[in-house]
Structures are given as structure tokens and as C-alpha cells.
Short mmCIF file of C-alpha atoms in Angstrom, two decimals:
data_model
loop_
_atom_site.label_atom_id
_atom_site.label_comp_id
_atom_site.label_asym_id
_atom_site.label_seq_id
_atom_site.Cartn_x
_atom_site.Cartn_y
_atom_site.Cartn_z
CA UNK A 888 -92.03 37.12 68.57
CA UNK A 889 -88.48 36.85 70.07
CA UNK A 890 -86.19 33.96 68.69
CA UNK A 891 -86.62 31.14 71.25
CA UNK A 892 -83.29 29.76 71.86
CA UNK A 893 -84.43 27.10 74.54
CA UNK A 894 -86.68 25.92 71.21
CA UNK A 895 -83.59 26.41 69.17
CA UNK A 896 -81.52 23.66 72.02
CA UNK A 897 -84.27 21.63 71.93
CA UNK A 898 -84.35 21.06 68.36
CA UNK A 899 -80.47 20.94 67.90
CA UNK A 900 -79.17 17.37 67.45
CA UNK A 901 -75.48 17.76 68.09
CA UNK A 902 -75.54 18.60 71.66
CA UNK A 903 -71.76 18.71 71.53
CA UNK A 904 -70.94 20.71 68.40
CA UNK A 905 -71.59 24.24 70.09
CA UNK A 906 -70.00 25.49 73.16
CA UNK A 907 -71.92 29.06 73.67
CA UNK A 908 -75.29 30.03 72.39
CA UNK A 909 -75.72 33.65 72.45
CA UNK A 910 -78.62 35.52 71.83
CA UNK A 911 -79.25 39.11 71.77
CA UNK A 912 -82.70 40.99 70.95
CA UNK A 913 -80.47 43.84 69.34
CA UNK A 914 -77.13 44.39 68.81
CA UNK A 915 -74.56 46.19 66.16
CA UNK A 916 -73.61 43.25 63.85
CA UNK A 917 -73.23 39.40 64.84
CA UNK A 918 -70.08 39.16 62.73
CA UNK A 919 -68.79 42.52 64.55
CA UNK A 920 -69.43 41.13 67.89
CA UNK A 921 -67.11 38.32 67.92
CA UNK A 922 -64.78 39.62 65.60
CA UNK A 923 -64.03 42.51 68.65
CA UNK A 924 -64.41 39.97 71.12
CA UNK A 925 -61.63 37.51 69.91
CA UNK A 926 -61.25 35.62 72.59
CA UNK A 927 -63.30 32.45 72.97
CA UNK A 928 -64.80 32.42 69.97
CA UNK A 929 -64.55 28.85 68.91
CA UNK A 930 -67.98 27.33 68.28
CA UNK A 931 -69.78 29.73 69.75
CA UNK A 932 -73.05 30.88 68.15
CA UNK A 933 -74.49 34.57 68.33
CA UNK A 934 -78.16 35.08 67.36
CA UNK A 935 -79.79 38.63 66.99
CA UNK A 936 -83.20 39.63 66.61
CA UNK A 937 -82.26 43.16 65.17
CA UNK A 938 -78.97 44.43 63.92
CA UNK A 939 -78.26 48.43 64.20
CA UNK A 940 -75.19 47.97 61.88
CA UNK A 941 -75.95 44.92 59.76
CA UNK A 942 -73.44 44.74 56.79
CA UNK A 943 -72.60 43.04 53.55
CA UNK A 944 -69.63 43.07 51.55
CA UNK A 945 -67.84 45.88 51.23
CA UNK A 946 -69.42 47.24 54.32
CA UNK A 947 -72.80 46.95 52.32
CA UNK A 948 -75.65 47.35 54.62
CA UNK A 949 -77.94 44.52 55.72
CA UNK A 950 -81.33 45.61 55.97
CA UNK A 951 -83.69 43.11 58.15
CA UNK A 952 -87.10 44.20 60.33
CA UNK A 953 -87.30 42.99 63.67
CA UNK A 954 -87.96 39.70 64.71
CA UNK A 955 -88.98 38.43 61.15
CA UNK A 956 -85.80 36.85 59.89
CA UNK A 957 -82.71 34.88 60.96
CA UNK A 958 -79.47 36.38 61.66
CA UNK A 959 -76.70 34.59 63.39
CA UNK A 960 -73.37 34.22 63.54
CA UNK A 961 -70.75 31.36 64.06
CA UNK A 962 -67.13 31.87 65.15
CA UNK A 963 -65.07 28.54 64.54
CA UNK A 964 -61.19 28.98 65.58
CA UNK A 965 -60.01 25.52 66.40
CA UNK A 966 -58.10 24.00 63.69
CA UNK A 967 -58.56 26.20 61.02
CA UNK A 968 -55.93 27.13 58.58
CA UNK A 969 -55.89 28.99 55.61
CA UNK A 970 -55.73 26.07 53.33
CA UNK A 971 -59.39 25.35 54.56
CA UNK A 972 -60.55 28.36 54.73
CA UNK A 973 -62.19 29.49 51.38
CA UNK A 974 -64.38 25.79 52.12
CA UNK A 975 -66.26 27.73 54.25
CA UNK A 976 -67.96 29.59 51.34
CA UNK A 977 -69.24 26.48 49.80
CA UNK A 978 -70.14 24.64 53.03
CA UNK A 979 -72.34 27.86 54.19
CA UNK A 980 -74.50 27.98 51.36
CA UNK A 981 -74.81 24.64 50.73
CA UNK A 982 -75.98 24.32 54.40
CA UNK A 983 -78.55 26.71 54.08
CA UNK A 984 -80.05 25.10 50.04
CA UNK A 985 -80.49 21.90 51.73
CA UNK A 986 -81.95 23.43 55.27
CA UNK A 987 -84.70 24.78 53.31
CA UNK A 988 -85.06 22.10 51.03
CA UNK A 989 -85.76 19.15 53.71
CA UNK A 990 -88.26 21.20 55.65
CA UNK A 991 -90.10 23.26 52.92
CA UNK A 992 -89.22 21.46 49.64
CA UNK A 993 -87.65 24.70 48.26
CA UNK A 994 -85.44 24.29 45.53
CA UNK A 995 -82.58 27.06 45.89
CA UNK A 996 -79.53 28.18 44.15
CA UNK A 997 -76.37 29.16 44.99
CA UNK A 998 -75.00 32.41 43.44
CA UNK A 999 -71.10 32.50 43.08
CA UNK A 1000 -69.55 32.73 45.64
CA UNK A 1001 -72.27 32.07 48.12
CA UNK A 1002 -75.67 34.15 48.64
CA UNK A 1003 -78.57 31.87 48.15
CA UNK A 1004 -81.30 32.62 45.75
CA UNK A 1005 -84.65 31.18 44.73
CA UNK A 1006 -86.39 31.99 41.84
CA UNK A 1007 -83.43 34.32 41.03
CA UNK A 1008 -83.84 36.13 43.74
CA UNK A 1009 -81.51 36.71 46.56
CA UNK A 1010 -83.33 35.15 50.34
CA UNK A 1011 -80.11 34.88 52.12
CA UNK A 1012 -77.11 36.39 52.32
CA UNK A 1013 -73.78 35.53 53.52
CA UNK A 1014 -70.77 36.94 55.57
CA UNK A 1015 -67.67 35.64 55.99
CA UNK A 1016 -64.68 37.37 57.58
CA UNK A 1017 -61.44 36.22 59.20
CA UNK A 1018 -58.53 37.47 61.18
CA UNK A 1019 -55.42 36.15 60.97
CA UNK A 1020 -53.03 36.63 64.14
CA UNK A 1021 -50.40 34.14 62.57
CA UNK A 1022 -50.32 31.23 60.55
CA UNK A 1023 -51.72 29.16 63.23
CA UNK A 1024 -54.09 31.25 64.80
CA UNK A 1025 -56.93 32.69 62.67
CA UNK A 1026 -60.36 33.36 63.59
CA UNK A 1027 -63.09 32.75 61.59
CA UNK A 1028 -66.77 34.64 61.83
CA UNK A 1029 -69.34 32.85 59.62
CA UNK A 1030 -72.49 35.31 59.16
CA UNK A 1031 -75.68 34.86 57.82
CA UNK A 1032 -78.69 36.33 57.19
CA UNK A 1033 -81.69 34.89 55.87
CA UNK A 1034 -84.97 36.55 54.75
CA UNK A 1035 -87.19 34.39 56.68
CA UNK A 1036 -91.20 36.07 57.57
CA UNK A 1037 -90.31 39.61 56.24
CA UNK A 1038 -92.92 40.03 53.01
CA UNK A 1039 -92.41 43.93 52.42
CA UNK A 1040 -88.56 44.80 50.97
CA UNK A 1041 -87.82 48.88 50.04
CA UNK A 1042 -88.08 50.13 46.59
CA UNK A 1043 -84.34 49.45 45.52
CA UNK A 1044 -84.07 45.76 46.60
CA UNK A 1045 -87.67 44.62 46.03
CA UNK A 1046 -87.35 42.77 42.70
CA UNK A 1047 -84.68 41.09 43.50
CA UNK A 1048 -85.18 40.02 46.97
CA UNK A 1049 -87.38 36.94 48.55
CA UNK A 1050 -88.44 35.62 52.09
CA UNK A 1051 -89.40 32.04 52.97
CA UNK A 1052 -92.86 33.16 53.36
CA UNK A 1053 -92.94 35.01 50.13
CA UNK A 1054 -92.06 31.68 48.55
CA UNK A 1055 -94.35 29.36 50.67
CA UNK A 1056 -96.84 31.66 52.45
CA UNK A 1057 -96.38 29.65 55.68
CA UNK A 1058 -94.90 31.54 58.30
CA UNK A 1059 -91.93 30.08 59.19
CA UNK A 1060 -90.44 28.95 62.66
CA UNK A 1061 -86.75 30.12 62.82
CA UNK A 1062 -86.21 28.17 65.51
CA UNK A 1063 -86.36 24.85 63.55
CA UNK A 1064 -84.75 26.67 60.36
CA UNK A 1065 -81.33 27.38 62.54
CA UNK A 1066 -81.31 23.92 63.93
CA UNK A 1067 -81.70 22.58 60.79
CA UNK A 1068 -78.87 24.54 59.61
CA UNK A 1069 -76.31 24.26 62.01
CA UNK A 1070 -76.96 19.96 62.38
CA UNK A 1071 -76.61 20.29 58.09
CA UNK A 1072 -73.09 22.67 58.98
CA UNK A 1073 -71.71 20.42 61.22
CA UNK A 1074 -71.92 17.22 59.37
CA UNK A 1075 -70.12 19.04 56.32
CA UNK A 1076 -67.75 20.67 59.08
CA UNK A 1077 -66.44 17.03 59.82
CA UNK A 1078 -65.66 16.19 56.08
CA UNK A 1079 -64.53 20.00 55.31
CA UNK A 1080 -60.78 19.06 55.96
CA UNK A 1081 -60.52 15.43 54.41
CA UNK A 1082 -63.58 14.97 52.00
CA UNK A 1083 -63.74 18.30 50.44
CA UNK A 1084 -64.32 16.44 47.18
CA UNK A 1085 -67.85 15.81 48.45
CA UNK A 1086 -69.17 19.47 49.49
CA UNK A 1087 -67.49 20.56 46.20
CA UNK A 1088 -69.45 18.29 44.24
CA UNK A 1089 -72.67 19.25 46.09
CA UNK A 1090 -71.72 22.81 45.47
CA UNK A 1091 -71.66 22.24 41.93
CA UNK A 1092 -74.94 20.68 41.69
CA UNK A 1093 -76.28 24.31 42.93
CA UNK A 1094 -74.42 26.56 41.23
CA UNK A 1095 -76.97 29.30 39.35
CA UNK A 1096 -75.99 30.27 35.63
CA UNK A 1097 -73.02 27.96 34.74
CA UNK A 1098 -72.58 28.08 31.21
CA UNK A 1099 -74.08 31.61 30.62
CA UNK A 1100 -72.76 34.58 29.57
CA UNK A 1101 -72.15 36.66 32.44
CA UNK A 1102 -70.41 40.27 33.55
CA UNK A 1103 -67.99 40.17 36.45
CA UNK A 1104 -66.95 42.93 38.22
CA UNK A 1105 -63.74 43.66 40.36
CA UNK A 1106 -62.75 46.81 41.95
CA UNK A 1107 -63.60 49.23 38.96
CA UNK A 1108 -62.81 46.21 36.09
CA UNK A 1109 -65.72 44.98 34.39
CA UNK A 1110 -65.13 41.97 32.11
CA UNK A 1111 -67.54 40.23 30.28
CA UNK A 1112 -67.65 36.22 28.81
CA UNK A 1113 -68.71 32.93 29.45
CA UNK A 1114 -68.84 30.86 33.21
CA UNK A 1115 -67.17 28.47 32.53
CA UNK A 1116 -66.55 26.65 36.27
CA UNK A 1117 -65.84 27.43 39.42
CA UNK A 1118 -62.88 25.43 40.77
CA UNK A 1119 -61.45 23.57 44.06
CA UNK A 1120 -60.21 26.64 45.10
CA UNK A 1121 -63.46 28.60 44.50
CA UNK A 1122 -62.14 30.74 41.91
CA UNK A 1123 -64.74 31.63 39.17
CA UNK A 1124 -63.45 30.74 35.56
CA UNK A 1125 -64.55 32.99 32.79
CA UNK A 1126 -63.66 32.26 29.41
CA UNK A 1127 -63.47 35.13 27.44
CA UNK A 1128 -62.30 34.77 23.61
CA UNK A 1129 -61.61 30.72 24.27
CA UNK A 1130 -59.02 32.24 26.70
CA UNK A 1131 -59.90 31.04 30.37
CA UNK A 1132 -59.56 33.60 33.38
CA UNK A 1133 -59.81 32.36 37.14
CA UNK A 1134 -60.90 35.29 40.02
CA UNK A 1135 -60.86 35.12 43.48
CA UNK A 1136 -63.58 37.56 44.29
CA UNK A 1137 -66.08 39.67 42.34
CA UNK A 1138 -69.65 40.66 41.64
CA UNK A 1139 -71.52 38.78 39.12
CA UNK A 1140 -74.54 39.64 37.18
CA UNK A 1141 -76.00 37.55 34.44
CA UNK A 1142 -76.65 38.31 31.05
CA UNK A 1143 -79.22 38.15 29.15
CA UNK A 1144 -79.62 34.97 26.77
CA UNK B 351 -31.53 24.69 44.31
CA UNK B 352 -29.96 21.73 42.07
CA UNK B 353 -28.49 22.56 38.79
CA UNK B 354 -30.97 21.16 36.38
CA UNK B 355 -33.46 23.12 37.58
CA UNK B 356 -31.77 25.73 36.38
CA UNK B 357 -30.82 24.81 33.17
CA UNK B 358 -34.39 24.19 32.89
CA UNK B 359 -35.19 27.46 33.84
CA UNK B 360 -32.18 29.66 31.51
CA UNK B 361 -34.18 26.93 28.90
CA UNK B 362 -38.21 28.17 29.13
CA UNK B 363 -36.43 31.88 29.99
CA UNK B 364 -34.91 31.42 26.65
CA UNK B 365 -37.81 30.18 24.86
CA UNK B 366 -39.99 33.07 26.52
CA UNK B 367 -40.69 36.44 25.87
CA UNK B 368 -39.26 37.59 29.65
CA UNK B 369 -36.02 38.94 30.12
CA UNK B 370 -35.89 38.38 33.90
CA UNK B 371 -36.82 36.09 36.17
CA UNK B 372 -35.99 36.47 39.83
CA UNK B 373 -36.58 33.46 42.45
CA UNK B 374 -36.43 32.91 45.95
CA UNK B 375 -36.65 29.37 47.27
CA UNK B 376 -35.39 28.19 50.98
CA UNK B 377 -33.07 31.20 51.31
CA UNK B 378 -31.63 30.61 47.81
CA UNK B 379 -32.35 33.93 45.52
CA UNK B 380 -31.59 33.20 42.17
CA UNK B 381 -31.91 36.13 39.12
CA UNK B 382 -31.77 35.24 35.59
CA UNK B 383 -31.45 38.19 32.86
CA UNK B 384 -31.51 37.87 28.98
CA UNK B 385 -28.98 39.74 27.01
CA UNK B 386 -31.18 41.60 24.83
CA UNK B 387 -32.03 45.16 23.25
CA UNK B 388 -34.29 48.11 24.91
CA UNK B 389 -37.07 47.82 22.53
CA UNK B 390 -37.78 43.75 23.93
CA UNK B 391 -37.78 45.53 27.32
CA UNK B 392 -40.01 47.29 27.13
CA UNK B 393 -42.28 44.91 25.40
CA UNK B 394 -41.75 42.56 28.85
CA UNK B 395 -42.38 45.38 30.82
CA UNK B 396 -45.51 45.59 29.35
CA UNK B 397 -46.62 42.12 29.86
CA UNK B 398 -45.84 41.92 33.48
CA UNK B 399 -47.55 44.94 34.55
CA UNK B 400 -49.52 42.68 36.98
CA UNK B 401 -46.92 39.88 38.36
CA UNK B 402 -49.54 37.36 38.47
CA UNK B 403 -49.42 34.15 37.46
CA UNK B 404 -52.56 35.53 35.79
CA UNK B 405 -54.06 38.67 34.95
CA UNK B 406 -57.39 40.11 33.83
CA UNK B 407 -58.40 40.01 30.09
CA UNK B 408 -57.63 42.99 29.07
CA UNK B 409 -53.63 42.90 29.72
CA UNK B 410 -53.27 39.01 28.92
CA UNK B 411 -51.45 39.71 25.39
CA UNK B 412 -49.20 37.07 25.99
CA UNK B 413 -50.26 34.31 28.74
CA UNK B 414 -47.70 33.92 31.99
CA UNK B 415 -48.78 30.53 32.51
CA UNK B 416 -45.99 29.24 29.52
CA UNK B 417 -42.92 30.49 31.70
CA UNK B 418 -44.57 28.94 34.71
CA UNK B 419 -42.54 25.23 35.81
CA UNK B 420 -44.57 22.80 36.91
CA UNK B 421 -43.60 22.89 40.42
CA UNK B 422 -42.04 26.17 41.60
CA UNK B 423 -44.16 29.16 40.54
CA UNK B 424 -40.94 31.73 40.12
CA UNK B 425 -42.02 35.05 40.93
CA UNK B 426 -41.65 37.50 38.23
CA UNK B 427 -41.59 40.93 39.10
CA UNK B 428 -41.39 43.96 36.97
CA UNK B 429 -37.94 45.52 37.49
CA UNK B 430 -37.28 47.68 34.80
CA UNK B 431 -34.43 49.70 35.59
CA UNK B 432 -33.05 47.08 38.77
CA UNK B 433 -32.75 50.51 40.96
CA UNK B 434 -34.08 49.18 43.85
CA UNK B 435 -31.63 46.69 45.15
CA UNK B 436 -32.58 43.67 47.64
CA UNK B 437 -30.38 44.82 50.56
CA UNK B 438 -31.87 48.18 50.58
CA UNK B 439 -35.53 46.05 51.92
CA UNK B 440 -33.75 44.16 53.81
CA UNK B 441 -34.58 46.75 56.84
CA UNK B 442 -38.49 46.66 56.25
CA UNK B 443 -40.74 44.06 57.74
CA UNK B 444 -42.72 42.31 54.89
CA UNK B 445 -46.19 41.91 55.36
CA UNK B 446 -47.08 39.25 53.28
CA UNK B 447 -51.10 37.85 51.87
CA UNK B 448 -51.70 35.04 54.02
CA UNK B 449 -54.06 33.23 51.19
CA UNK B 450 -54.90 33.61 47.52
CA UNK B 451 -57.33 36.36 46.81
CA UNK B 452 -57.90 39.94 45.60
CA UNK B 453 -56.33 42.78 47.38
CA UNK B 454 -58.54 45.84 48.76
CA UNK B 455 -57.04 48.68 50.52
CA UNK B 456 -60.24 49.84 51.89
CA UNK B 457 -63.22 48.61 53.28
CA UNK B 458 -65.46 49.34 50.61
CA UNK B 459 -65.04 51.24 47.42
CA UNK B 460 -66.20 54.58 48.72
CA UNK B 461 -64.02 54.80 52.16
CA UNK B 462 -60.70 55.92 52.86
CA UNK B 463 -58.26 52.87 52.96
CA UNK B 464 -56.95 51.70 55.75
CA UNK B 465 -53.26 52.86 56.21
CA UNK B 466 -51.33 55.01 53.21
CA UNK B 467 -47.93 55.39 53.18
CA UNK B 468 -45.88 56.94 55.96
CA UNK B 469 -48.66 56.27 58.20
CA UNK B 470 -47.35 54.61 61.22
CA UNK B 471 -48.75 51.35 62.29
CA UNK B 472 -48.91 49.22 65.61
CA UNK B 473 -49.22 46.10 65.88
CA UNK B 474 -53.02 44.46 65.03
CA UNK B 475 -53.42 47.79 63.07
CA UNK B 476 -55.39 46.63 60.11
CA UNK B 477 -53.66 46.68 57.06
CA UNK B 478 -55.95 45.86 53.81
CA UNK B 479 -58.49 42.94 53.15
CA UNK B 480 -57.49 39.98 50.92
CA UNK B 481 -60.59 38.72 49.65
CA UNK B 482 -61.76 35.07 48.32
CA UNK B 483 -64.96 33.54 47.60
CA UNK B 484 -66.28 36.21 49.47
CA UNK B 485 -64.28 35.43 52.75
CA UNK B 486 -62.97 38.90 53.66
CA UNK B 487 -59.39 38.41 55.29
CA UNK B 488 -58.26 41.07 57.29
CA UNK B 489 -54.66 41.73 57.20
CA UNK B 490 -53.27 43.19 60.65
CA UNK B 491 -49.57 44.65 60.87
CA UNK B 492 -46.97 42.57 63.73
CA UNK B 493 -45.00 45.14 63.96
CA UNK B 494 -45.08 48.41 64.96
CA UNK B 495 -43.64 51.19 62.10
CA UNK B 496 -44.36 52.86 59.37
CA UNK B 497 -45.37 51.91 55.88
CA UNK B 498 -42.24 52.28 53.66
CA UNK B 499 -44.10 51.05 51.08
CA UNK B 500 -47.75 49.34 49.22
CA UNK B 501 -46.95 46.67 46.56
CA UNK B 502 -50.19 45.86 44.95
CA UNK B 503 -52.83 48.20 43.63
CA UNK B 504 -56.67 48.02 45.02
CA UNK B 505 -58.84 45.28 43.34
CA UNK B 506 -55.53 43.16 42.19
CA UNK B 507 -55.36 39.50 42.49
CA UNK B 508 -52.58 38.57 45.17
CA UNK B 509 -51.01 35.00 45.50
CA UNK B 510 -50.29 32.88 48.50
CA UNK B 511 -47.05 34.51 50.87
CA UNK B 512 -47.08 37.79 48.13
CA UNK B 513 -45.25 40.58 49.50
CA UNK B 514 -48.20 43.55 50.18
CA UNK B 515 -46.53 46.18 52.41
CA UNK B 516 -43.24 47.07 53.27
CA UNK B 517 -42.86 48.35 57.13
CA UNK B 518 -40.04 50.37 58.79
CA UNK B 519 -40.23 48.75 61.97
CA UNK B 520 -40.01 51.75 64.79
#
């Protein structure tokens, strides 16, 4: 079934918060679309039932079937400046743990930097990119993708990929999920500039595997030691030889115990 | 830039296993040099391979952090012979990292990156990606030129208003 986006208004609490719904049955990439359309992006919200050209980091692909899962974008422009910007990653995931939380009772955890697992295993990833035309001007394109009713995942992803279904066997109206999520974003979007403290802490209630050995890798560096925190700035901390290391960016995996 | 700031400064540069410091505050470039032998050279040189205020594991013999002040992060470079000298940049266009992050010249580890240097650029021609927290940044060129110049190796942890490209503006 098509995403319903007149059951998707309906459901939405702050009326005000977006200015554009878009929705598209298939398109390249949500995040691609308004990062070439630049103009007008502010609040505007792009929904797609099938991506062509989905991607991950480092132009990773994003592999969803039709019409089973949620994929939708949010471009935010409007007073946004690089100081705030890395809040983003922990408002987005923390959005999406307590979405599925209040309507299914899943308990979900969040993955430095920000793709959502449950059970240790990835159900929704997340995208964010930004432009910067000057100081004052950037453009921010917040995309996510959640496994929502897919239940069959190819061979290489399989084990460690879940849906919402696969977790509760219901299947699961996305309609309600994205409403859910974007009333959850906005509330955190109103503290995100002068209550950080708060999403922080909320972030650090979720985070998966703190205090376990883990490998990080960066470019073609691969370091190994302990997580020690993440910090206000969302740099990882590893502690390696009671020496303590912050990064910026990198891929995790954990350890075994 | 008042003066006991820098007698603080000639004090930790003193106490530290650097030889040179430069800094640039409000206009105000200030470059500090220890009168000392080759073989502590190169030993400095060494350090500071990565002018970070941090570095990964595996270069951290001696940790930056000690020369840092508590307010002014100088920037440290690695000038080992002090060839190049500042008015000879002066005719490039500094592209600078708009946030803290890690530096990727490509979109992903496989492609081509973006721009190399002598390409010619125009202005929003995509420069690199500064990544954080998985927020991909891209960096686009306001200028049109040609890249003189890339100061930071892929995968390599750039601070806030770091210098990343040099452009010859054309």
C-alpha cells in the first residue's frame, strides 16, 4: 500500500511545525532531492515509497523494497548554525528510540553516532548531510530510513538487520510511526539550541556498548580500546592504554567480551 | 595580544618539547622559536606530524594537550625548514573547515576525490566532506581558481576555521 500522507496530516499534532509535505512513490534519494533543490527547503518534509539511489555513508547504498518501510527526509535551514549542528545526530535517533517505544513498547539502542538498533541489530538508519553557503546560511537534510514491514533482508545484511515487524509481528502503520516521529523531533527541535543538556542526557541513557571494548575505524586506521564516553560535542572517547582519544567520525564494531 | 600572554606562552614553550609555535589571533601573528640543536628538531617534527590538538594512538608519543593554554588553542604547525613564507599565501584564497570533524577528500573510500590539485574550481564546486557524528558537511569552493594547494590528508581530524585548501583565485 502507498504511504497515506492525508493519514500522515491527520495524525500530526504540530500543525505548524512543517511547511511542505512531499511525497513521492519513487524517486532517486530523499536527502538528494532537497539537497539539489536548495531553495525552500526549510521544514519541508519529503517522503518516498521507493528510492532508485538510496545511500548511506560514504555513498553506501540503502537497500529498502517498495512500500514496506519508511523513508523520509527533513530539510531544516532557518536558524541553524554550525555550533548546533552535530545536535542533530543525537536528536534524530533519539526521536526515532522513543517513537517506537510509546507505540510498540520496543526497547532500542542507539549505536554511536546514530543508527538505531534493537536486539543488536541495525532497524534504522540515519543520514545527515549539510551544505554550507556561508557562515550564516547552511542547509541541513535530515534522512532516515527505517526498516518498518520488510521481513526478508539479502544474504550479506541479514544477521544484522531487523524490521518492526520482525520484532513485533504486527504489521505496522507508517503513517502513525512518522507522525509519531516528527511530533517527538519537534519538541527536542525547540530545546536543541538552549537545553541541549537534556537530549544529551537522553542520548546517553541509549547509548549501546559503553564501557566495552570496541574497534574503531577511520579512513584506513583501525584502533582498538575501551568506550569510554561520548561527549557534548559527540565525539566518541576511546581510552586506549589509560590514554583517552576523542573522534569525530568513525565506524564502530564491538568486541567480543 | 597583551604581554603576559606571552610570557606565558615563551614559559609552557620552554617547558615543552616544541620548538615553534606560530599564532594568529585578531590580525596579530605571533611566532615563537627555541634556540636549540637539529637532533630536538627533528624529534618535534615527529610529534607534530598531525597538527591536532589531538591525534590518533598510534602517533601520541608525547600528548599536545600540555602546550595547549587554557583559552587560545595556538596552532602548531609543522614547519621544518620555514621555506614557505606567509606572504607567499597571501595570494591564495583559504578555504577553511567550517566545524570540527574528520576530513574526506572523496565521497567514499573507493571513488575518485573530489578536486586534486591544479584542478580549477568555480564557485559551489564541492571541495571535500568534513564529517561529525555522522553529519556529512560538504565543503563548496567561493571562489573561482585553482587549487594551489590540499592541507590535510584523507581520514584526518580537522578543527574549527582549519585551513584545508589553498585556491589561486582566477
Amino acid at each position: 500500500m502507498k504511504f497515506d500522507k492525508s493519514k500522515f496530516l491527520e495524525l500530526n499534532h504540530y500543525k505548524s511545525f512543517l511547511k511542505e509535505i512531499e511525497y513521492f512513490e519513487e524517486i532517486d534519494s530523499t536527502n538528494s532531492y532537497l539537497l539539489y533543490r536548495r531553495q525552500n527547503i526549510d521544514r519541508v518534509l519529503v517522503i518516498a515509497d521507493y528510492q532508485t539511489a538510496g545511500r548511506g555513508r560514504y555513498s553506501r547504498k540503502w537497500m529498502s523494497n517498495a512500500y514496506e518501510n519508511l523513508m523520509f527526509t527533513l530539510g531544516l535551514s532557518e536558524n541553524i548554525t554550525h555550533e548546533i549542528l552535530h545536535r542533530f545526530s543525537f536528536l534524530t535517533p533519539i526521536s526515532i528510540v522513543k517513537s517506537i517505544y510509546q507505540l510498540y513498547g520496543i526497547t532500542a539502542e542507539i549505536k554511536w553516532p546514530n543508527d538505531v538498533l534493537v536486539g543488536g541489530k541495525k532497524l534504522c538508519g540515519i543520514l545527515i548531510e549539510s551544505v554550507f553557503e556561508s557562515d550564516n546560511n547552511i542547509k541541513l537534510v535530515i534522512g532516515v530510513g527505517i526498516n518498518v514491514n520488510q521481513t526478508e533482508f539479502e544474504d550479506e545484511i541479514r544477521d544484522r538487520t531487523t524490521s518492526l515487524k520482525l520484532v513485533t509481528n504486527w504489521n505496522i502503520a507508517r503513517e502513525e510511526l512518522l507522525a509519531k516521529f516528527i511530533d517527538l523531533f519537534y519538541e527536542g527541535f525547540q530545546l536543541i539550541k538552549n537545553n541541549f543538556e537534556f537530549i544529551y542526557n537522553e542520548y546517553m541513557k541509549y547509548v549501546f556498548s559503553l564501557g566495552k571494548q570496541i574497534r574503531i575505524q577511520v579512513g584506513t586506521k583501525i584502533i582498538e580500546g575501551k568506550f569510554k564516553d561520548v561527549n557534548q560535542k559527540g565525539e566518541l572517547i576511546l581510552e586506549v592504554n589509560g590514554n583517552e582519544f576523542p573522534f569525530s567520525s568513525g565506524d564502530i564494531t564491538i568486541l567480543k567480551e | 595580544m597583551d604581554l603576559n600572554y606571552l610570557k606565558k606562552l615563551i614559559k609552557i614553550l620552554d617547558e615543552s618539547n616544541i620548538n615553534e609555535v606560530e599564532i594568529e589571533e585578531e590580525g596579530t601573528k605571533i611566532k615563537l622559536r627555541k634556540n636549540i640543536g637539529e637532533k630536538n628538531e627533528t624529534q618535534a617534527f615527529q610529534v607534530f606530524q598531525h597538527p591536532m590538538p589531538y591525534s590518533y594512538p598510534q602517533v601520541q608519543q608525547v600528548t599536545t594537550q600540555s602546550i595547549t593554554p587554557d583559552k587560545v588553542p595556538p596552532q602548531v604547525e609543522e614547519k621544518p625548514k620555514v621555506v614557505e613564507e606567509p606572504k607567499a599565501e597571501k595570494k591564495y584564497h583559504e578555504i577553511k573547515s567550517p566545524i570540527v570533524g574528520t576530513f574526506y577528500r572523496a565521497p567514499s573510500p573507493d571513488a575518485e576525490p573530489y578536486v586534486k590539485v591544479g584542478d580549477t574550481v568555480s564557485i559551489g564546486t564541492v571541495l571535500c566532506i568534513v564529517e561529525a557524528m555522522k553529519l556529512m558537511n560538504e565543503i563548496e569552493s567561493d571562489v573561482n581558481g585553482r587549487i594551489a594547494k590540499i592541507l590535510v590528508e584523507n581520514a584526518q581530524p580537522v578543527e574549527y576555521g582549519q585551513t584545508l585548501f589553498l585556491i589561486e583565485p582566477m
